Structures are given as structure tokens and as C-alpha cells.
Coordinates of C-alpha atoms in Angstrom, one line a residue:
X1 CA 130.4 84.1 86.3
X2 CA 127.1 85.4 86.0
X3 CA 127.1 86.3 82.5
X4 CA 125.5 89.8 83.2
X5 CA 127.7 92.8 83.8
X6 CA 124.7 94.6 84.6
X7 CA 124.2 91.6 87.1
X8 CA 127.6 92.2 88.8
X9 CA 126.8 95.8 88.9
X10 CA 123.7 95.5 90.9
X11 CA 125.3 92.7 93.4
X12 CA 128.2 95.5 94.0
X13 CA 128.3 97.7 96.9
X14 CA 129.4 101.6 96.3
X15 CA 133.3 101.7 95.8
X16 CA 133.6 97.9 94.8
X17 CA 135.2 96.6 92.0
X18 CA 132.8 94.3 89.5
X19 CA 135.8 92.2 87.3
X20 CA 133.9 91.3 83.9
X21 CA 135.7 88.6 82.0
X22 CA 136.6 89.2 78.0
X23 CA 134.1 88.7 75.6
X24 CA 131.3 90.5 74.2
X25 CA 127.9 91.6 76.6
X26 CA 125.0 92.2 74.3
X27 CA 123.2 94.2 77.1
X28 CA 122.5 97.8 78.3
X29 CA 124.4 98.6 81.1
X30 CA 123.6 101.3 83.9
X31 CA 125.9 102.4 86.4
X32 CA 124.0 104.0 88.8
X33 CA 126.6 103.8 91.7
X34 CA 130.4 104.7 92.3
X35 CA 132.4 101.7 91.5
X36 CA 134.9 100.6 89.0
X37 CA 134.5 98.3 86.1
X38 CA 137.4 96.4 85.3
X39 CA 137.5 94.2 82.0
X40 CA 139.9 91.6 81.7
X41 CA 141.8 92.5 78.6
X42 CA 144.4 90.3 78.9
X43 CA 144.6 88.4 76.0
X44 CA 140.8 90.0 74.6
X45 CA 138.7 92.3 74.7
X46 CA 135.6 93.4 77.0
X47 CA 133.2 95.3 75.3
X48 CA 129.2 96.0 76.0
X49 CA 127.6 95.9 73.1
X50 CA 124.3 98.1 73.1
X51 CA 123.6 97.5 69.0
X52 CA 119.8 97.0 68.7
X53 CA 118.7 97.5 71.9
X54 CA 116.8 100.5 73.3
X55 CA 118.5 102.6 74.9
X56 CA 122.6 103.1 75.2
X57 CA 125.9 101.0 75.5
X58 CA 126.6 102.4 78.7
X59 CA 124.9 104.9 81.0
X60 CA 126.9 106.2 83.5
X61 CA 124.5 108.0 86.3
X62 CA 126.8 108.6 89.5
X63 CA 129.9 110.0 90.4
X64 CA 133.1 107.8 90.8
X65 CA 132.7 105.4 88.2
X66 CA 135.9 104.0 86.7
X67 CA 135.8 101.9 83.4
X68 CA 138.9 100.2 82.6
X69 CA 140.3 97.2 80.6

């Protein structure tokens, strides 16, 4: 748990998987790579939440990139 998605993103090699636990991420994320994000949704919710920072929710800037959960 590195309480970063943005984190897990970076530590991720093209084509991995980066599993994100439920809860709510007040961070910016960029996805700059093809991977998937997966949330864990199984009893909550996973959401990135962008509100008052510069910039957006989620950029996605690569091809590939699966968001799911």
C-alpha cells in the first residue's frame, strides 16, 4: 500500500496491472503508459479525486490504458 495511485503507476511496467484499493485519492493522476487500472470495488468505491488541484482527475496520455472498478 503506497497510498499513491500515481505512485503504483510509475512503479508499473507497460502492460501491467496497478490494483488500487477502495477509497478516495485526492491526487492528479497521469497515465502516461499502457497499463490497466483496476479499483477494487468490491464492497466500495475507488475514485481519484482531482477537486482543487491544478490540473485534471485523470489524464490519460498513451494508448492501451484500461480503467476499471
Amino acid at each position: 500500500e503506497s497510498g499513491s495511485v500515481q505512485r503504483g503507476v510509475d512503479a508499473s511496467n507497460a502492460g501491467g496491472i496497478v490494483w488500487v484499493d477502495d477509497g478516495t485519492f485526492n491526487e492528479n493522476l497521469l497515465v502516461n503508459k499502457s497499463l490497466t487500472i483496476n479499483g477494487d470495488g468490491t464492497e466500495n468505491t475507488t475514485v481519484i479525486d482531482g477537486t482543487g488541484l491544478n490540473g485534471h482527475g485523470i489524464t490519460v496520455a498513451a494508448d492501451n490504458v484500461t480503467l476499471s472498478g
